[in-house]
Amino acid sequence: MMIRKTSCLLMALVLFQGCAGLGSKSVEERVAQRAQARWDSLVEGDLKTAYEYLSPGYRQAKSFERYQRGILGVGIWQGAKVDKVVCERPEVCKVTVQVSSRLVVPRVGTPMESTSPVYERWILEDGQWWHVPNQ
């Protein structure tokens, strides 16, 4: 009986520690993780997944097909890295992403490569962080 109680106590302690570890990320880290995942999807050309990171209100107002027609970087984006997350209020964060592009210009021959910052706004709604485009 004592072994069973000890086993249950140890199991509960392990589960508690695991749950505590899940909530240990800062707000900025959680937003950065979602923003990075969204950009990884964009770079890969997976617009369906990238669309799922948009706020529910934005998705309600703009269909996937309409969103897809407005994306003008697939194929030239080479990579993206979240550079900075600043949360001005508990439910609003601004994210800076460094996006690398490669464009082959006809008749020039040599690809042009550049890295430019992209500024995004992310909001907290129903316990989840969502990207809100400027459009």
mmCIF file of N, CA, C and O in Angstrom, residues 40-107:
data_model
loop_
_atom_site.group_PDB
_atom_site.id
_atom_site.type_symbol
_atom_site.label_atom_id
_atom_site.label_comp_id
_atom_site.label_asym_id
_atom_site.label_seq_id
_atom_site.Cartn_x
_atom_site.Cartn_y
_atom_site.Cartn_z
ATOM 1 N N ASP A 40 7.710 30.336 -41.517
ATOM 2 C CA ASP A 40 8.244 29.082 -42.063
ATOM 3 C C ASP A 40 7.257 28.516 -43.090
ATOM 4 O O ASP A 40 7.657 28.044 -44.156
ATOM 5 N N SER A 41 5.975 28.601 -42.793
ATOM 6 C CA SER A 41 4.943 28.137 -43.732
ATOM 7 C C SER A 41 4.939 28.976 -45.006
ATOM 8 O O SER A 41 4.843 28.444 -46.110
ATOM 9 N N LEU A 42 5.056 30.290 -44.858
ATOM 10 C CA LEU A 42 5.079 31.167 -46.031
ATOM 11 C C LEU A 42 6.278 30.865 -46.934
ATOM 12 O O LEU A 42 6.141 30.779 -48.159
ATOM 13 N N VAL A 43 7.451 30.717 -46.333
ATOM 14 C CA VAL A 43 8.667 30.442 -47.108
ATOM 15 C C VAL A 43 8.531 29.114 -47.851
ATOM 16 O O VAL A 43 8.961 28.990 -49.001
ATOM 17 N N GLU A 44 7.898 28.133 -47.212
ATOM 18 C CA GLU A 44 7.689 26.829 -47.838
ATOM 19 C C GLU A 44 6.580 26.856 -48.892
ATOM 20 O O GLU A 44 6.392 25.890 -49.621
ATOM 21 N N GLY A 45 5.832 27.952 -48.947
ATOM 22 C CA GLY A 45 4.724 28.044 -49.893
ATOM 23 C C GLY A 45 3.449 27.397 -49.394
ATOM 24 O O GLY A 45 2.502 27.196 -50.158
ATOM 25 N N ASP A 46 3.391 27.074 -48.113
ATOM 26 C CA ASP A 46 2.221 26.440 -47.506
ATOM 27 C C ASP A 46 1.269 27.536 -47.012
ATOM 28 O O ASP A 46 1.215 27.850 -45.827
ATOM 29 N N LEU A 47 0.527 28.119 -47.940
ATOM 30 C CA LEU A 47 -0.348 29.238 -47.600
ATOM 31 C C LEU A 47 -1.533 28.826 -46.740
ATOM 32 O O LEU A 47 -2.022 29.624 -45.948
ATOM 33 N N LYS A 48 -1.991 27.593 -46.880
ATOM 34 C CA LYS A 48 -3.113 27.122 -46.047
ATOM 35 C C LYS A 48 -2.730 27.184 -44.570
ATOM 36 O O LYS A 48 -3.498 27.671 -43.749
ATOM 37 N N THR A 49 -1.535 26.710 -44.246
ATOM 38 C CA THR A 49 -1.079 26.742 -42.854
ATOM 39 C C THR A 49 -0.857 28.181 -42.405
ATOM 40 O O THR A 49 -1.260 28.554 -41.300
ATOM 41 N N ALA A 50 -0.241 28.989 -43.240
ATOM 42 C CA ALA A 50 0.004 30.396 -42.891
ATOM 43 C C ALA A 50 -1.313 31.122 -42.631
ATOM 44 O O ALA A 50 -1.401 31.954 -41.717
ATOM 45 N N TYR A 51 -2.333 30.803 -43.398
ATOM 46 C CA TYR A 51 -3.660 31.420 -43.252
ATOM 47 C C TYR A 51 -4.255 31.135 -41.873
ATOM 48 O O TYR A 51 -4.936 31.973 -41.297
ATOM 49 N N GLU A 52 -3.955 29.963 -41.326
ATOM 50 C CA GLU A 52 -4.496 29.565 -40.022
ATOM 51 C C GLU A 52 -3.934 30.387 -38.865
ATOM 52 O O GLU A 52 -4.478 30.365 -37.772
ATOM 53 N N TYR A 53 -2.849 31.131 -39.098
ATOM 54 C CA TYR A 53 -2.272 31.990 -38.067
ATOM 55 C C TYR A 53 -2.913 33.383 -38.051
ATOM 56 O O TYR A 53 -2.614 34.188 -37.177
ATOM 57 N N LEU A 54 -3.771 33.664 -39.022
ATOM 58 C CA LEU A 54 -4.439 34.962 -39.077
ATOM 59 C C LEU A 54 -5.579 34.993 -38.078
ATOM 60 O O LEU A 54 -6.201 33.969 -37.791
ATOM 61 N N SER A 55 -5.890 36.176 -37.561
ATOM 62 C CA SER A 55 -6.927 36.298 -36.536
ATOM 63 C C SER A 55 -8.260 35.769 -37.056
ATOM 64 O O SER A 55 -8.549 35.844 -38.255
ATOM 65 N N PRO A 56 -9.079 35.217 -36.160
ATOM 66 C CA PRO A 56 -10.388 34.720 -36.584
ATOM 67 C C PRO A 56 -11.215 35.792 -37.298
ATOM 68 O O PRO A 56 -11.889 35.489 -38.294
ATOM 69 N N GLY A 57 -11.160 37.023 -36.828
ATOM 70 C CA GLY A 57 -11.920 38.102 -37.478
ATOM 71 C C GLY A 57 -11.441 38.360 -38.891
ATOM 72 O O GLY A 57 -12.241 38.585 -39.804
ATOM 73 N N TYR A 58 -10.136 38.319 -39.089
ATOM 74 C CA TYR A 58 -9.574 38.521 -40.430
ATOM 75 C C TYR A 58 -10.010 37.389 -41.362
ATOM 76 O O TYR A 58 -10.428 37.629 -42.497
ATOM 77 N N ARG A 59 -9.938 36.138 -40.864
ATOM 78 C CA ARG A 59 -10.336 34.990 -41.686
ATOM 79 C C ARG A 59 -11.829 35.008 -41.996
ATOM 80 O O ARG A 59 -12.244 34.570 -43.053
ATOM 81 N N GLN A 60 -12.601 35.553 -41.074
ATOM 82 C CA GLN A 60 -14.044 35.656 -41.320
ATOM 83 C C GLN A 60 -14.314 36.679 -42.424
ATOM 84 O O GLN A 60 -15.200 36.500 -43.241
ATOM 85 N N ALA A 61 -13.529 37.746 -42.453
ATOM 86 C CA ALA A 61 -13.736 38.815 -43.433
ATOM 87 C C ALA A 61 -13.090 38.511 -44.786
ATOM 88 O O ALA A 61 -13.524 39.048 -45.810
ATOM 89 N N LYS A 62 -12.050 37.668 -44.794
ATOM 90 C CA LYS A 62 -11.313 37.424 -46.034
ATOM 91 C C LYS A 62 -11.132 35.920 -46.243
ATOM 92 O O LYS A 62 -10.463 35.257 -45.445
ATOM 93 N N SER A 63 -11.692 35.402 -47.310
ATOM 94 C CA SER A 63 -11.594 33.977 -47.605
ATOM 95 C C SER A 63 -10.151 33.590 -47.905
ATOM 96 O O SER A 63 -9.314 34.443 -48.245
ATOM 97 N N PHE A 64 -9.879 32.297 -47.826
ATOM 98 C CA PHE A 64 -8.537 31.819 -48.148
ATOM 99 C C PHE A 64 -8.172 32.160 -49.591
ATOM 100 O O PHE A 64 -7.055 32.581 -49.875
ATOM 101 N N GLU A 65 -9.112 31.990 -50.494
ATOM 102 C CA GLU A 65 -8.846 32.261 -51.907
ATOM 103 C C GLU A 65 -8.447 33.720 -52.122
ATOM 104 O O GLU A 65 -7.521 34.026 -52.866
ATOM 105 N N ARG A 66 -9.135 34.619 -51.468
ATOM 106 C CA ARG A 66 -8.816 36.043 -51.584
ATOM 107 C C ARG A 66 -7.454 36.354 -50.945
ATOM 108 O O ARG A 66 -6.656 37.111 -51.493
ATOM 109 N N TYR A 67 -7.194 35.745 -49.802
ATOM 110 C CA TYR A 67 -5.899 35.888 -49.134
ATOM 111 C C TYR A 67 -4.783 35.381 -50.044
ATOM 112 O O TYR A 67 -3.757 36.049 -50.225
ATOM 113 N N GLN A 68 -4.988 34.221 -50.624
ATOM 114 C CA GLN A 68 -3.988 33.584 -51.483
ATOM 115 C C GLN A 68 -3.641 34.480 -52.681
ATOM 116 O O GLN A 68 -2.477 34.594 -53.048
ATOM 117 N N ARG A 69 -4.622 35.122 -53.270
ATOM 118 C CA ARG A 69 -4.371 36.003 -54.413
ATOM 119 C C ARG A 69 -3.534 37.220 -54.027
ATOM 120 O O ARG A 69 -2.836 37.793 -54.858
ATOM 121 N N GLY A 70 -3.596 37.618 -52.766
ATOM 122 C CA GLY A 70 -2.876 38.809 -52.313
ATOM 123 C C GLY A 70 -1.451 38.569 -51.843
ATOM 124 O O GLY A 70 -0.712 39.509 -51.574
ATOM 125 N N ILE A 71 -1.025 37.308 -51.757
ATOM 126 C CA ILE A 71 0.332 36.988 -51.304
ATOM 127 C C ILE A 71 1.281 37.084 -52.496
ATOM 128 O O ILE A 71 1.126 36.363 -53.476
ATOM 129 N N LEU A 72 2.254 37.972 -52.389
ATOM 130 C CA LEU A 72 3.139 38.239 -53.526
ATOM 131 C C LEU A 72 4.610 37.988 -53.213
ATOM 132 O O LEU A 72 5.457 38.764 -53.590
ATOM 133 N N GLY A 73 4.927 36.935 -52.530
ATOM 134 C CA GLY A 73 6.326 36.690 -52.222
ATOM 135 C C GLY A 73 6.716 35.233 -52.322
ATOM 136 O O GLY A 73 7.893 34.891 -52.249
ATOM 137 N N VAL A 74 5.718 34.369 -52.498
ATOM 138 C CA VAL A 74 6.006 32.939 -52.558
ATOM 139 C C VAL A 74 6.939 32.677 -53.734
ATOM 140 O O VAL A 74 6.716 33.152 -54.838
ATOM 141 N N GLY A 75 7.992 31.964 -53.469
ATOM 142 C CA GLY A 75 8.956 31.648 -54.517
ATOM 143 C C GLY A 75 10.193 32.525 -54.468
ATOM 144 O O GLY A 75 11.264 32.106 -54.897
ATOM 145 N N ILE A 76 10.061 33.731 -53.965
ATOM 146 C CA ILE A 76 11.247 34.585 -53.846
ATOM 147 C C ILE A 76 11.755 34.640 -52.406
ATOM 148 O O ILE A 76 12.902 34.971 -52.181
ATOM 149 N N TRP A 77 10.884 34.319 -51.440
ATOM 150 C CA TRP A 77 11.329 34.298 -50.052
ATOM 151 C C TRP A 77 12.259 33.114 -49.854
ATOM 152 O O TRP A 77 11.931 31.982 -50.180
ATOM 153 N N GLN A 78 13.412 33.370 -49.304
ATOM 154 C CA GLN A 78 14.399 32.321 -49.056
ATOM 155 C C GLN A 78 14.441 31.913 -47.583
ATOM 156 O O GLN A 78 14.869 30.813 -47.263
ATOM 157 N N GLY A 79 14.024 32.795 -46.724
ATOM 158 C CA GLY A 79 14.045 32.500 -45.299
ATOM 159 C C GLY A 79 13.494 33.667 -44.508
ATOM 160 O O GLY A 79 13.323 34.766 -45.047
ATOM 161 N N ALA A 80 13.204 33.412 -43.260
ATOM 162 C CA ALA A 80 12.683 34.451 -42.372
ATOM 163 C C ALA A 80 13.090 34.113 -40.949
ATOM 164 O O ALA A 80 13.119 32.945 -40.567
ATOM 165 N N LYS A 81 13.408 35.154 -40.192
ATOM 166 C CA LYS A 81 13.820 34.968 -38.796
ATOM 167 C C LYS A 81 13.212 36.072 -37.953
ATOM 168 O O LYS A 81 13.397 37.256 -38.239
ATOM 169 N N VAL A 82 12.455 35.672 -36.938
ATOM 170 C CA VAL A 82 11.901 36.657 -36.014
ATOM 171 C C VAL A 82 13.066 37.331 -35.314
ATOM 172 O O VAL A 82 13.926 36.668 -34.736
ATOM 173 N N ASP A 83 13.083 38.642 -35.407
ATOM 174 C CA ASP A 83 14.188 39.429 -34.864
ATOM 175 C C ASP A 83 13.853 40.013 -33.495
ATOM 176 O O ASP A 83 14.678 40.024 -32.594
ATOM 177 N N LYS A 84 12.613 40.498 -33.354
ATOM 178 C CA LYS A 84 12.255 41.189 -32.112
ATOM 179 C C LYS A 84 10.742 41.111 -31.892
ATOM 180 O O LYS A 84 9.964 41.178 -32.835
ATOM 181 N N VAL A 85 10.363 40.983 -30.632
ATOM 182 C CA VAL A 85 8.954 41.037 -30.226
ATOM 183 C C VAL A 85 8.848 42.036 -29.090
ATOM 184 O O VAL A 85 9.553 41.928 -28.091
ATOM 185 N N VAL A 86 7.972 43.032 -29.275
ATOM 186 C CA VAL A 86 7.727 44.033 -28.241
ATOM 187 C C VAL A 86 6.229 44.057 -27.970
ATOM 188 O O VAL A 86 5.435 44.319 -28.877
ATOM 189 N N CYS A 87 5.865 43.776 -26.732
ATOM 190 C CA CYS A 87 4.451 43.784 -26.363
ATOM 191 C C CYS A 87 4.142 45.098 -25.665
ATOM 192 O O CYS A 87 4.608 45.343 -24.561
ATOM 193 N N GLU A 88 3.387 45.943 -26.360
ATOM 194 C CA GLU A 88 3.051 47.265 -25.821
ATOM 195 C C GLU A 88 1.945 47.178 -24.777
ATOM 196 O O GLU A 88 1.878 47.990 -23.874
ATOM 197 N N ARG A 89 1.081 46.205 -24.950
ATOM 198 C CA ARG A 89 -0.002 45.932 -24.004
ATOM 199 C C ARG A 89 -0.060 44.413 -23.829
ATOM 200 O O ARG A 89 0.481 43.681 -24.665
ATOM 201 N N PRO A 90 -0.703 43.931 -22.789
ATOM 202 C CA PRO A 90 -0.745 42.481 -22.578
ATOM 203 C C PRO A 90 -1.365 41.699 -23.734
ATOM 204 O O PRO A 90 -1.067 40.530 -23.910
ATOM 205 N N GLU A 91 -2.200 42.349 -24.545
ATOM 206 C CA GLU A 91 -2.877 41.625 -25.625
ATOM 207 C C GLU A 91 -2.447 42.066 -27.029
ATOM 208 O O GLU A 91 -3.029 41.634 -28.018
ATOM 209 N N VAL A 92 -1.412 42.901 -27.142
ATOM 210 C CA VAL A 92 -0.935 43.372 -28.452
ATOM 211 C C VAL A 92 0.596 43.374 -28.475
ATOM 212 O O VAL A 92 1.226 43.962 -27.609
ATOM 213 N N CYS A 93 1.150 42.707 -29.490
ATOM 214 C CA CYS A 93 2.603 42.682 -29.651
ATOM 215 C C CYS A 93 2.967 43.083 -31.076
ATOM 216 O O CYS A 93 2.242 42.780 -32.023
ATOM 217 N N LYS A 94 4.104 43.750 -31.191
ATOM 218 C CA LYS A 94 4.659 44.081 -32.499
ATOM 219 C C LYS A 94 5.859 43.181 -32.721
ATOM 220 O O LYS A 94 6.700 43.030 -31.836
ATOM 221 N N VAL A 95 5.915 42.602 -33.915
ATOM 222 C CA VAL A 95 6.967 41.645 -34.249
ATOM 223 C C VAL A 95 7.739 42.166 -35.449
ATOM 224 O O VAL A 95 7.148 42.634 -36.426
ATOM 225 N N THR A 96 9.058 42.089 -35.369
ATOM 226 C CA THR A 96 9.918 42.418 -36.501
ATOM 227 C C THR A 96 10.526 41.110 -36.997
ATOM 228 O O THR A 96 11.122 40.361 -36.223
ATOM 229 N N VAL A 97 10.335 40.857 -38.296
ATOM 230 C CA VAL A 97 10.850 39.647 -38.922
ATOM 231 C C VAL A 97 11.815 40.065 -40.028
ATOM 232 O O VAL A 97 11.480 40.925 -40.847
ATOM 233 N N GLN A 98 12.992 39.479 -40.039
ATOM 234 C CA GLN A 98 13.955 39.724 -41.112
ATOM 235 C C GLN A 98 13.702 38.678 -42.202
ATOM 236 O O GLN A 98 13.883 37.476 -41.972
ATOM 237 N N VAL A 99 13.264 39.145 -43.378
ATOM 238 C CA VAL A 99 12.889 38.247 -44.469
ATOM 239 C C VAL A 99 13.934 38.356 -45.584
ATOM 240 O O VAL A 99 14.205 39.447 -46.084
ATOM 241 N N SER A 100 14.496 37.213 -45.949
ATOM 242 C CA SER A 100 15.485 37.152 -47.023
ATOM 243 C C SER A 100 14.792 36.761 -48.323
ATOM 244 O O SER A 100 13.992 35.815 -48.343
ATOM 245 N N SER A 101 15.102 37.504 -49.375
ATOM 246 C CA SER A 101 14.503 37.254 -50.684
ATOM 247 C C SER A 101 15.582 37.093 -51.735
ATOM 248 O O SER A 101 16.688 37.621 -51.611
ATOM 249 N N ARG A 102 15.214 36.383 -52.783
ATOM 250 C CA ARG A 102 16.112 36.203 -53.924
ATOM 251 C C ARG A 102 15.282 36.335 -55.187
ATOM 252 O O ARG A 102 14.327 35.613 -55.393
ATOM 253 N N LEU A 103 15.674 37.270 -56.015
ATOM 254 C CA LEU A 103 14.920 37.567 -57.222
ATOM 255 C C LEU A 103 15.847 37.531 -58.424
ATOM 256 O O LEU A 103 16.904 38.169 -58.416
ATOM 257 N N VAL A 104 15.474 36.757 -59.424
ATOM 258 C CA VAL A 104 16.240 36.699 -60.659
ATOM 259 C C VAL A 104 15.600 37.682 -61.636
ATOM 260 O O VAL A 104 14.421 37.561 -61.978
ATOM 261 N N VAL A 105 16.369 38.668 -62.046
ATOM 262 C CA VAL A 105 15.873 39.696 -62.953
ATOM 263 C C VAL A 105 16.241 39.297 -64.382
ATOM 264 O O VAL A 105 17.419 39.032 -64.670
ATOM 265 N N PRO A 106 15.239 39.238 -65.277
ATOM 266 C CA PRO A 106 15.541 38.888 -66.665
ATOM 267 C C PRO A 106 16.586 39.845 -67.249
ATOM 268 O O PRO A 106 16.609 41.030 -66.949
ATOM 269 N N ARG A 107 17.458 39.309 -68.067
ATOM 270 C CA ARG A 107 18.522 40.024 -68.769
ATOM 271 C C ARG A 107 19.690 40.446 -67.873
ATOM 272 O O ARG A 107 20.708 40.869 -68.362
#
